[in-house]
Amino acid sequence: MSLKAQVRTDSLGNITVHMEGGLDYDNSLPFRRELQSLIKDNPLSTVTLDMNGLDFVGSSGIGVFVETLKILNDKKGQIQLSNVKTEFLKVFKLFEYDAMEAMIMDFENDDTEDLNTRYGNRRKTFQN
């Protein structure tokens, strides 16, 4: 299973990483390195991980992902999470990670509606 991450920067310099596919042990470490360099290169930016299109494959991938969040957010709370599915919240609790602290509840910053309009869930209109 592959992981795709599309990185977008808004006009304020804040970064959103749209994650798609599966996060397993093999790709979670390279993802950690990418995230670390993104944060290092953009120390003043907030980095939001949009987990709308993300699936976890195997507990080892989740473990490394949670460990990554703990390591990177201990520094200055620079990482936020959006569109976290309920099953991930349950798993985060098992790893003693309080995802609620990092989650965005501000719907103005939520790109889900925009992405749905552009990439899927398009409403089709039919005429007789």
N, CA, C and O atoms as a GROMACS GRO file, in nm:
protein
  512
    1MET      N    1   0.085  -0.118   0.000
    1MET     CA    2   0.000   0.000   0.000
    1MET      C    3   0.089   0.124   0.000
    1MET      O    4   0.187   0.131   0.075
    2SER      N    5   0.056   0.219  -0.083
    2SER     CA    6   0.141   0.338  -0.091
    2SER      C    7   0.075   0.456  -0.020
    2SER      O    8  -0.046   0.459   0.003
    3LEU      N    9   0.159   0.551   0.014
    3LEU     CA   10   0.114   0.673   0.081
    3LEU      C   11   0.147   0.789  -0.010
    3LEU      O   12   0.260   0.803  -0.057
    4LYS      N   13   0.048   0.874  -0.034
    4LYS     CA   14   0.071   0.996  -0.110
    4LYS      C   15   0.046   1.112  -0.015
    4LYS      O   16  -0.045   1.109   0.067
    5ALA      N   17   0.129   1.213  -0.030
    5ALA     CA   18   0.110   1.334   0.051
    5ALA      C   19   0.123   1.455  -0.040
    5ALA      O   20   0.229   1.480  -0.097
    6GLN      N   21   0.015   1.528  -0.051
    6GLN     CA   22   0.016   1.649  -0.132
    6GLN      C   23   0.032   1.767  -0.037
    6GLN      O   24  -0.047   1.785   0.056
    7VAL      N   25   0.136   1.846  -0.060
    7VAL     CA   26   0.167   1.958   0.029
    7VAL      C   27   0.121   2.088  -0.035
    7VAL      O   28   0.157   2.120  -0.149
    8ARG      N   29   0.040   2.162   0.040
    8ARG     CA   30  -0.007   2.292  -0.009
    8ARG      C   31   0.024   2.399   0.094
    8ARG      O   32   0.012   2.376   0.215
    9THR      N   33   0.065   2.514   0.046
    9THR     CA   34   0.095   2.627   0.135
    9THR      C   35  -0.004   2.739   0.104
    9THR      O   36  -0.025   2.775  -0.011
   10ASP      N   37  -0.064   2.795   0.210
   10ASP     CA   38  -0.159   2.904   0.188
   10ASP      C   39  -0.086   3.039   0.187
   10ASP      O   40   0.036   3.045   0.202
   11SER      N   41  -0.162   3.145   0.169
   11SER     CA   42  -0.103   3.278   0.155
   11SER      C   43  -0.034   3.326   0.283
   11SER      O   44   0.050   3.415   0.278
   12LEU      N   45  -0.069   3.267   0.397
   12LEU     CA   46  -0.006   3.304   0.524
   12LEU      C   47   0.120   3.222   0.551
   12LEU      O   48   0.189   3.244   0.651
   13GLY      N   49   0.149   3.127   0.464
   13GLY     CA   50   0.267   3.043   0.482
   13GLY      C   51   0.240   2.916   0.561
   13GLY      O   52   0.331   2.838   0.588
   14ASN      N   53   0.114   2.894   0.598
   14ASN     CA   54   0.081   2.771   0.669
   14ASN      C   55   0.067   2.657   0.570
   14ASN      O   56   0.023   2.675   0.456
   15ILE      N   57   0.105   2.539   0.614
   15ILE     CA   58   0.119   2.424   0.526
   15ILE      C   59   0.013   2.319   0.561
   15ILE      O   60  -0.010   2.288   0.678
   16THR      N   61  -0.050   2.266   0.458
   16THR     CA   62  -0.142   2.154   0.476
   16THR      C   63  -0.089   2.036   0.398
   16THR      O   64  -0.059   2.047   0.279
   17VAL      N   65  -0.078   1.922   0.466
   17VAL     CA   66  -0.034   1.799   0.401
   17VAL      C   67  -0.156   1.708   0.390
   17VAL      O   68  -0.204   1.655   0.489
   18HIS      N   69  -0.203   1.690   0.267
   18HIS     CA   70  -0.318   1.603   0.243
   18HIS      C   71  -0.266   1.461   0.225
   18HIS      O   72  -0.198   1.431   0.126
   19MET      N   73  -0.297   1.375   0.320
   19MET     CA   74  -0.247   1.238   0.320
   19MET      C   75  -0.350   1.144   0.257
   19MET      O   76  -0.468   1.149   0.289
   20GLU      N   77  -0.302   1.060   0.166
   20GLU     CA   78  -0.390   0.964   0.100
   20GLU      C   79  -0.325   0.828   0.095
   20GLU      O   80  -0.203   0.818   0.081
   21GLY      N   81  -0.404   0.725   0.107
   21GLY     CA   82  -0.352   0.589   0.094
   21GLY      C   83  -0.329   0.526   0.230
   21GLY      O   84  -0.396   0.558   0.328
   22GLY      N   85  -0.234   0.436   0.234
   22GLY     CA   86  -0.210   0.359   0.355
   22GLY      C   87  -0.079   0.396   0.422
   22GLY      O   88   0.022   0.415   0.356
   23LEU      N   89  -0.083   0.404   0.552
   23LEU     CA   90   0.038   0.431   0.630
   23LEU      C   91   0.077   0.302   0.701
   23LEU      O   92   0.008   0.257   0.793
   24ASP      N   93   0.187   0.243   0.658
   24ASP     CA   94   0.235   0.122   0.722
   24ASP      C   95   0.378   0.144   0.771
   24ASP      O   96   0.432   0.253   0.758
   25TYR      N   97   0.437   0.041   0.825
   25TYR     CA   98   0.571   0.055   0.883
   25TYR      C   99   0.673   0.101   0.778
   25TYR      O  100   0.759   0.183   0.807
   26ASP      N  101   0.662   0.047   0.657
   26ASP     CA  102   0.760   0.078   0.553
   26ASP      C  103   0.761   0.225   0.512
   26ASP      O  104   0.868   0.282   0.486
   27ASN      N  105   0.644   0.286   0.506
   27ASN     CA  106   0.643   0.426   0.461
   27ASN      C  107   0.628   0.527   0.573
   27ASN      O  108   0.636   0.648   0.548
   28SER      N  109   0.607   0.482   0.698
   28SER     CA  110   0.589   0.578   0.806
   28SER      C  111   0.721   0.644   0.848
   28SER      O  112   0.721   0.760   0.890
   29LEU      N  113   0.832   0.572   0.838
   29LEU     CA  114   0.961   0.633   0.871
   29LEU      C  115   1.005   0.737   0.767
   29LEU      O  116   1.047   0.846   0.805
   30PRO      N  117   0.996   0.706   0.636
   30PRO     CA  118   1.025   0.810   0.538
   30PRO      C  119   0.933   0.931   0.552
   30PRO      O  120   0.976   1.045   0.534
   31PHE      N  121   0.804   0.906   0.586
   31PHE     CA  122   0.711   1.016   0.608
   31PHE      C  123   0.757   1.103   0.725
   31PHE      O  124   0.747   1.225   0.721
   32ARG      N  125   0.807   1.038   0.831
   32ARG     CA  126   0.857   1.112   0.947
   32ARG      C  127   0.972   1.204   0.905
   32ARG      O  128   0.976   1.321   0.944
   33ARG      N  129   1.063   1.151   0.825
   33ARG     CA  130   1.178   1.232   0.780
   33ARG      C  131   1.131   1.352   0.697
   33ARG      O  132   1.182   1.463   0.713
   34GLU      N  133   1.035   1.329   0.609
   34GLU     CA  134   0.981   1.438   0.527
   34GLU      C  135   0.917   1.545   0.614
   34GLU      O  136   0.937   1.665   0.593
   35LEU      N  137   0.840   1.500   0.712
   35LEU     CA  138   0.772   1.593   0.802
   35LEU      C  139   0.873   1.672   0.885
   35LEU      O  140   0.857   1.793   0.905
   36GLN      N  141   0.976   1.604   0.933
   36GLN     CA  142   1.081   1.672   1.010
   36GLN      C  143   1.149   1.780   0.928
   36GLN      O  144   1.173   1.890   0.977
   37SER      N  145   1.180   1.750   0.801
   37SER     CA  146   1.248   1.851   0.719
   37SER      C  147   1.153   1.965   0.683
   37SER      O  148   1.196   2.080   0.672
   38LEU      N  149   1.025   1.934   0.664
   38LEU     CA  150   0.925   2.037   0.636
   38LEU      C  151   0.917   2.136   0.753
   38LEU      O  152   0.912   2.257   0.732
   39ILE      N  153   0.917   2.082   0.875
   39ILE     CA  154   0.910   2.166   0.994
   39ILE      C  155   1.039   2.246   1.013
   39ILE      O  156   1.036   2.363   1.050
   40LYS      N  157   1.152   2.179   0.988
   40LYS     CA  158   1.281   2.246   1.002
   40LYS      C  159   1.294   2.362   0.903
   40LYS      O  160   1.345   2.469   0.937
   41ASP      N  161   1.248   2.340   0.780
   41ASP     CA  162   1.257   2.442   0.675
   41ASP      C  163   1.153   2.554   0.692
   41ASP      O  164   1.169   2.662   0.636
   42ASN      N  165   1.048   2.527   0.768
   42ASN     CA  166   0.940   2.625   0.787
   42ASN      C  167   0.907   2.640   0.935
   42ASN      O  168   0.797   2.605   0.977
   43PRO      N  169   1.002   2.692   1.014
   43PRO     CA  170   0.985   2.691   1.160
   43PRO      C  171   0.869   2.777   1.211
   43PRO      O  172   0.821   2.755   1.322
   44LEU      N  173   0.824   2.872   1.132
   44LEU     CA  174   0.716   2.960   1.178
   44LEU      C  175   0.579   2.919   1.126
   44LEU      O  176   0.477   2.978   1.163
   45SER      N  177   0.576   2.817   1.041
   45SER     CA  178   0.450   2.774   0.981
   45SER      C  179   0.382   2.669   1.067
   45SER      O  180   0.446   2.588   1.133
   46THR      N  181   0.250   2.672   1.064
   46THR     CA  182   0.172   2.564   1.122
   46THR      C  183   0.158   2.457   1.014
   46THR      O  184   0.128   2.487   0.899
   47VAL      N  185   0.181   2.333   1.053
   47VAL     CA  186   0.168   2.222   0.957
   47VAL      C  187   0.045   2.141   0.997
   47VAL      O  188   0.039   2.085   1.107
   48THR      N  189  -0.052   2.136   0.908
   48THR     CA  190  -0.175   2.061   0.932
   48THR      C  191  -0.173   1.933   0.851
   48THR      O  192  -0.154   1.935   0.730
   49LEU      N  193  -0.193   1.821   0.920
   49LEU     CA  194  -0.202   1.692   0.853
   49LEU      C  195  -0.349   1.662   0.831
   49LEU      O  196  -0.424   1.636   0.925
   50ASP      N  197  -0.390   1.666   0.705
   50ASP     CA  198  -0.529   1.634   0.670
   50ASP      C  199  -0.537   1.484   0.647
   50ASP      O  200  -0.483   1.432   0.549
   51MET      N  201  -0.605   1.415   0.738
   51MET     CA  202  -0.607   1.270   0.738
   51MET      C  203  -0.732   1.213   0.672
   51MET      O  204  -0.765   1.096   0.692
   52ASN      N  205  -0.801   1.294   0.595
   52ASN     CA  206  -0.927   1.253   0.534
   52ASN      C  207  -0.913   1.129   0.447
   52ASN      O  208  -0.999   1.040   0.451
   53GLY      N  209  -0.807   1.120   0.368
   53GLY     CA  210  -0.792   1.008   0.276
   53GLY      C  211  -0.694   0.903   0.324
   53GLY      O  212  -0.644   0.823   0.245
   54LEU      N  213  -0.668   0.902   0.456
   54LEU     CA  214  -0.566   0.813   0.511
   54LEU      C  215  -0.625   0.686   0.571
   54LEU      O  216  -0.725   0.690   0.642
   55ASP      N  217  -0.560   0.575   0.540
   55ASP     CA  218  -0.593   0.447   0.604
   55ASP      C  219  -0.466   0.394   0.668
   55ASP      O  220  -0.357   0.406   0.613
   56PHE      N  221  -0.482   0.333   0.785
   56PHE     CA  222  -0.367   0.270   0.849
   56PHE      C  223  -0.364   0.123   0.814
   56PHE      O  224  -0.468   0.056   0.809
   57VAL      N  225  -0.244   0.073   0.790
   57VAL     CA  226  -0.227  -0.069   0.763
   57VAL      C  227  -0.128  -0.122   0.866
   57VAL      O  228  -0.008  -0.094   0.857
   58GLY      N  229  -0.177  -0.196   0.962
   58GLY     CA  230  -0.087  -0.253   1.062
   58GLY      C  231  -0.059  -0.158   1.177
   58GLY      O  232  -0.050  -0.037   1.158
   59SER      N  233  -0.045  -0.215   1.294
   59SER     CA  234  -0.025  -0.134   1.415
   59SER      C  235   0.112  -0.069   1.419
   59SER      O  236   0.129   0.036   1.482
   60SER      N  237   0.212  -0.129   1.352
   60SER     CA  238   0.346  -0.071   1.355
   60SER      C  239   0.348   0.065   1.286
   60SER      O  240   0.419   0.156   1.330
   61GLY      N  241   0.271   0.078   1.178
   61GLY     CA  242   0.263   0.206   1.109
   61GLY      C  243   0.200   0.313   1.195
   61GLY      O  244   0.245   0.427   1.197
   62ILE      N  245   0.095   0.274   1.268
   62ILE     CA  246   0.029   0.368   1.358
   62ILE      C  247   0.124   0.408   1.470
   62ILE      O  248   0.131   0.525   1.507
   63GLY      N  249   0.196   0.309   1.524
   63GLY     CA  250   0.290   0.337   1.633
   63GLY      C  251   0.395   0.439   1.593
   63GLY      O  252   0.423   0.532   1.668
   64VAL      N  253   0.453   0.422   1.475
   64VAL     CA  254   0.555   0.516   1.428
   64VAL      C  255   0.493   0.652   1.402
   64VAL      O  256   0.554   0.755   1.431
   65PHE      N  257   0.372   0.655   1.349
   65PHE     CA  258   0.303   0.781   1.321
   65PHE      C  259   0.277   0.857   1.450
   65PHE      O  260   0.303   0.978   1.458
   66VAL      N  261   0.225   0.788   1.551
   66VAL     CA  262   0.197   0.853   1.680
   66VAL      C  263   0.327   0.901   1.744
   66VAL      O  264   0.333   1.011   1.799
   67GLU      N  265   0.430   0.819   1.737
   67GLU     CA  266   0.561   0.857   1.790
   67GLU      C  267   0.611   0.984   1.721
   67GLU      O  268   0.666   1.073   1.785
   68THR      N  269   0.592   0.991   1.589
   68THR     CA  270   0.630   1.110   1.512
   68THR      C  271   0.556   1.233   1.562
   68THR      O  272   0.617   1.338   1.584
   69LEU      N  273   0.425   1.220   1.582
   69LEU     CA  274   0.346   1.333   1.631
   69LEU      C  275   0.394   1.378   1.768
   69LEU      O  276   0.404   1.498   1.795
   70LYS      N  277   0.423   1.281   1.856
   70LYS     CA  278   0.470   1.316   1.991
   70LYS      C  279   0.603   1.389   1.986
   70LYS      O  280   0.621   1.491   2.052
   71ILE      N  281   0.697   1.337   1.906
   71ILE     CA  282   0.830   1.397   1.895
   71ILE      C  283   0.820   1.540   1.841
   71ILE      O  284   0.876   1.633   1.898
   72LEU      N  285   0.749   1.554   1.729
   72LEU     CA  286   0.745   1.684   1.662
   72LEU      C  287   0.660   1.786   1.736
   72LEU      O  288   0.692   1.905   1.734
   73ASN      N  289   0.554   1.742   1.801
   73ASN     CA  290   0.468   1.838   1.870
   73ASN      C  291   0.520   1.875   2.008
   73ASN      O  292   0.479   1.976   2.064
   74ASP      N  293   0.610   1.794   2.064
   74ASP     CA  294   0.669   1.829   2.193
   74ASP      C  295   0.751   1.957   2.182
   74ASP      O  296   0.766   2.030   2.280
   75LYS      N  297   0.803   1.983   2.065
   75LYS     CA  298   0.888   2.100   2.047
   75LYS      C  299   0.809   2.229   2.062
   75LYS      O  300   0.843   2.313   2.145
   76LYS      N  301   0.703   2.246   1.982
   76LYS     CA  302   0.628   2.370   1.993
   76LYS      C  303   0.484   2.363   1.944
   76LYS      O  304   0.424   2.466   1.911
   77GLY      N  305   0.430   2.246   1.939
   77GLY     CA  306   0.291   2.235   1.898
   77GLY      C  307   0.265   2.287   1.759
   77GLY      O  308   0.162   2.350   1.733
   78GLN      N  309   0.358   2.262   1.669
   78GLN     CA  310   0.349   2.316   1.534
   78GLN      C  311   0.259   2.233   1.443
   78GLN      O  312   0.214   2.282   1.339
   79ILE      N  313   0.233   2.108   1.481
   79ILE     CA  314   0.153   2.020   1.397
   79ILE      C  315   0.009   2.014   1.446
   79ILE      O  316  -0.017   2.000   1.565
   80GLN      N  317  -0.083   2.026   1.350
   80GLN     CA  318  -0.225   2.011   1.380
   80GLN      C  319  -0.279   1.897   1.295
   80GLN      O  320  -0.221   1.861   1.193
   81LEU      N  321  -0.390   1.843   1.339
   81LEU     CA  322  -0.455   1.735   1.265
   81LEU      C  323  -0.594   1.780   1.222
   81LEU      O  324  -0.664   1.850   1.296
   82SER      N  325  -0.633   1.741   1.102
   82SER     CA  326  -0.772   1.768   1.062
   82SER      C  327  -0.829   1.643   0.995
   82SER      O  328  -0.756   1.558   0.944
   83ASN      N  329  -0.961   1.636   0.997
   83ASN     CA  330  -1.034   1.523   0.937
   83ASN      C  331  -0.987   1.388   0.991
   83ASN      O  332  -0.963   1.294   0.915
   84VAL      N  333  -0.976   1.380   1.123
   84VAL     CA  334  -0.933   1.255   1.187
   84VAL      C  335  -1.055   1.165   1.203
   84VAL      O  336  -1.154   1.205   1.263
   85LYS      N  337  -1.047   1.046   1.149
   85LYS     CA  338  -1.158   0.951   1.158
   85LYS      C  339  -1.168   0.896   1.300
   85LYS      O  340  -1.069   0.887   1.372
   86THR      N  341  -1.288   0.859   1.338
   86THR     CA  342  -1.314   0.812   1.473
   86THR      C  343  -1.228   0.693   1.512
   86THR      O  344  -1.180   0.685   1.625
   87GLU      N  345  -1.207   0.600   1.417
   87GLU     CA  346  -1.127   0.482   1.452
   87GLU      C  347  -0.983   0.519   1.484
   87GLU      O  348  -0.918   0.451   1.564
   88PHE      N  349  -0.933   0.628   1.423
   88PHE     CA  350  -0.797   0.672   1.454
   88PHE      C  351  -0.788   0.730   1.594
   88PHE      O  352  -0.690   0.711   1.665
   89LEU      N  353  -0.894   0.802   1.633
   89LEU     CA  354  -0.895   0.860   1.768
   89LEU      C  355  -0.886   0.750   1.873
   89LEU      O  356  -0.815   0.763   1.973
   90LYS      N  357  -0.959   0.641   1.849
   90LYS     CA  358  -0.956   0.528   1.943
   90LYS      C  359  -0.817   0.467   1.950
   90LYS      O  360  -0.767   0.435   2.058
   91VAL      N  361  -0.753   0.452   1.833
   91VAL     CA  362  -0.619   0.394   1.829
   91VAL      C  363  -0.517   0.487   1.894
   91VAL      O  364  -0.427   0.441   1.965
   92PHE      N  365  -0.531   0.618   1.870
   92PHE     CA  366  -0.440   0.714   1.932
   92PHE      C  367  -0.443   0.702   2.084
   92PHE      O  368  -0.340   0.713   2.150
   93LYS      N  369  -0.563   0.678   2.138
   93LYS     CA  370  -0.575   0.664   2.284
   93LYS      C  371  -0.497   0.543   2.334
   93LYS      O  372  -0.437   0.548   2.442
   94LEU      N  373  -0.497   0.435   2.256
   94LEU     CA  374  -0.420   0.316   2.294
   94LEU      C  375  -0.271   0.347   2.305
   94LEU      O  376  -0.200   0.289   2.387
   95PHE      N  377  -0.225   0.440   2.222
   95PHE     CA  378  -0.085   0.479   2.223
   95PHE      C  379  -0.060   0.599   2.315
   95PHE      O  380   0.048   0.659   2.314
   96GLU      N  381  -0.162   0.631   2.396
   96GLU     CA  382  -0.154   0.741   2.492
   96GLU      C  383  -0.118   0.873   2.425
   96GLU      O  384  -0.036   0.950   2.475
   97TYR      N  385  -0.182   0.897   2.311
   97TYR     CA  386  -0.164   1.024   2.243
   97TYR      C  387  -0.299   1.093   2.240
   97TYR      O  388  -0.397   1.038   2.189
   98ASP      N  389  -0.305   1.214   2.293
   98ASP     CA  390  -0.430   1.289   2.294
   98ASP      C  391  -0.440   1.371   2.167
   98ASP      O  392  -0.395   1.486   2.162
   99ALA      N  393  -0.498   1.313   2.065
   99ALA     CA  394  -0.508   1.380   1.935
   99ALA      C  395  -0.596   1.504   1.943
   99ALA      O  396  -0.583   1.595   1.862
  100MET      N  397  -0.686   1.508   2.041
  100MET     CA  398  -0.777   1.622   2.052
  100MET      C  399  -0.701   1.752   2.071
  100MET      O  400  -0.746   1.858   2.027
  101GLU      N  401  -0.586   1.746   2.137
  101GLU     CA  402  -0.507   1.867   2.158
  101GLU      C  403  -0.459   1.926   2.027
  101GLU      O  404  -0.448   2.048   2.013
  102ALA      N  405  -0.432   1.840   1.930
  102ALA     CA  406  -0.376   1.886   1.803
  102ALA      C  407  -0.482   1.906   1.696
  102ALA      O  408  -0.454   1.960   1.589
  103MET      N  409  -0.605   1.862   1.723
  103MET     CA  410  -0.707   1.868   1.619
  103MET      C  411  -0.761   2.009   1.599
  103MET      O  412  -0.776   2.086   1.693
  104ILE      N  413  -0.790   2.038   1.475
  104ILE     CA  414  -0.848   2.166   1.440
  104ILE      C  415  -1.000   2.153   1.446
  104ILE      O  416  -1.058   2.061   1.390
  105MET      N  417  -1.060   2.246   1.514
  105MET     CA  418  -1.206   2.247   1.516
  105MET      C  419  -1.260   2.367   1.438
  105MET      O  420  -1.380   2.393   1.437
  106ASP      N  421  -1.168   2.439   1.372
  106ASP     CA  422  -1.206   2.557   1.296
  106ASP      C  423  -1.239   2.516   1.154
  106ASP      O  424  -1.150   2.482   1.076
  107PHE      N  425  -1.367   2.520   1.120
  107PHE     CA  426  -1.409   2.468   0.991
  107PHE      C  427  -1.370   2.560   0.876
  107PHE      O  428  -1.373   2.518   0.760
  108GLU      N  429  -1.333   2.684   0.906
  108GLU     CA  430  -1.290   2.773   0.799
  108GLU      C  431  -1.158   2.726   0.738
  108GLU      O  432  -1.130   2.753   0.621
  109ASN      N  433  -1.078   2.655   0.816
  109ASN     CA  434  -0.950   2.606   0.766
  109ASN      C  435  -0.960   2.467   0.707
  109ASN      O  436  -0.860   2.411   0.661
  110ASP      N  437  -1.079   2.411   0.707
  110ASP     CA  438  -1.097   2.273   0.664
  110ASP      C  439  -1.116   2.268   0.512
  110ASP      O  440  -1.214   2.322   0.459
  111ASP      N  441  -1.023   2.204   0.444
  111ASP     CA  442  -1.027   2.198   0.297
  111ASP      C  443  -1.114   2.085   0.244
  111ASP      O  444  -1.124   2.068   0.123
  112THR      N  445  -1.176   2.010   0.333
  112THR     CA  446  -1.247   1.890   0.288
  112THR      C  447  -1.354   1.924   0.184
  112THR      O  448  -1.365   1.857   0.082
  113GLU      N  449  -1.430   2.028   0.211
  113GLU     CA  450  -1.539   2.062   0.120
  113GLU      C  451  -1.483   2.097  -0.018
  113GLU      O  452  -1.535   2.054  -0.121
  114ASP      N  453  -1.375   2.175  -0.019
  114ASP     CA  454  -1.311   2.214  -0.143
  114ASP      C  455  -1.257   2.091  -0.217
  114ASP      O  456  -1.275   2.079  -0.338
  115LEU      N  457  -1.193   2.001  -0.145
  115LEU     CA  458  -1.137   1.880  -0.207
  115LEU      C  459  -1.247   1.791  -0.261
  115LEU      O  460  -1.234   1.734  -0.370
  116ASN      N  461  -1.356   1.778  -0.186
  116ASN     CA  462  -1.467   1.696  -0.233
  116ASN      C  463  -1.525   1.751  -0.363
  116ASN      O  464  -1.562   1.676  -0.453
  117THR      N  465  -1.532   1.882  -0.371
  117THR     CA  466  -1.586   1.945  -0.490
  117THR      C  467  -1.495   1.919  -0.609
  117THR      O  468  -1.542   1.895  -0.720
  118ARG      N  469  -1.363   1.926  -0.585
  118ARG     CA  470  -1.267   1.912  -0.694
  118ARG      C  471  -1.239   1.768  -0.733
  118ARG      O  472  -1.223   1.738  -0.851
  119TYR      N  473  -1.234   1.677  -0.634
  119TYR     CA  474  -1.184   1.542  -0.662
  119TYR      C  475  -1.288   1.432  -0.659
  119TYR      O  476  -1.260   1.321  -0.704
  120GLY      N  477  -1.401   1.459  -0.610
  120GLY     CA  478  -1.499   1.350  -0.599
  120GLY      C  479  -1.627   1.406  -0.544
  120GLY      O  480  -1.643   1.527  -0.530
  121ASN      N  481  -1.716   1.318  -0.514
  121ASN     CA  482  -1.845   1.359  -0.458
  121ASN      C  483  -1.909   1.470  -0.540
  121ASN      O  484  -1.989   1.548  -0.489
  122ARG      N  485  -1.873   1.476  -0.668
  122ARG     CA  486  -1.935   1.578  -0.751
  122ARG      C  487  -2.080   1.538  -0.776
  122ARG      O  488  -2.110   1.423  -0.805
  123ARG      N  489  -2.165   1.633  -0.763
  123ARG     CA  490  -2.307   1.604  -0.788
  123ARG      C  491  -2.330   1.606  -0.938
  123ARG      O  492  -2.293   1.700  -1.009
  124LYS      N  493  -2.391   1.501  -0.983
  124LYS     CA  494  -2.422   1.494  -1.126
  124LYS      C  495  -2.565   1.540  -1.144
  124LYS      O  496  -2.654   1.507  -1.066
  125THR      N  497  -2.584   1.617  -1.248
  125THR     CA  498  -2.722   1.660  -1.278
  125THR      C  499  -2.769   1.588  -1.404
  125THR      O  500  -2.697   1.578  -1.503
  126PHE      N  501  -2.890   1.541  -1.398
  126PHE     CA  502  -2.946   1.470  -1.510
  126PHE      C  503  -3.066   1.547  -1.564
  126PHE      O  504  -3.145   1.603  -1.489
  127GLN      N  505  -3.075   1.550  -1.696
  127GLN     CA  506  -3.190   1.615  -1.757
  127GLN      C  507  -3.265   1.514  -1.843
  127GLN      O  508  -3.203   1.431  -1.910
  128ASN      N  509  -3.396   1.521  -1.841
  128ASN     CA  510  -3.476   1.430  -1.923
  128ASN      C  511  -3.504   1.493  -2.058
  128ASN      O  512  -3.570   1.432  -2.142
   0.00000   0.00000   0.00000
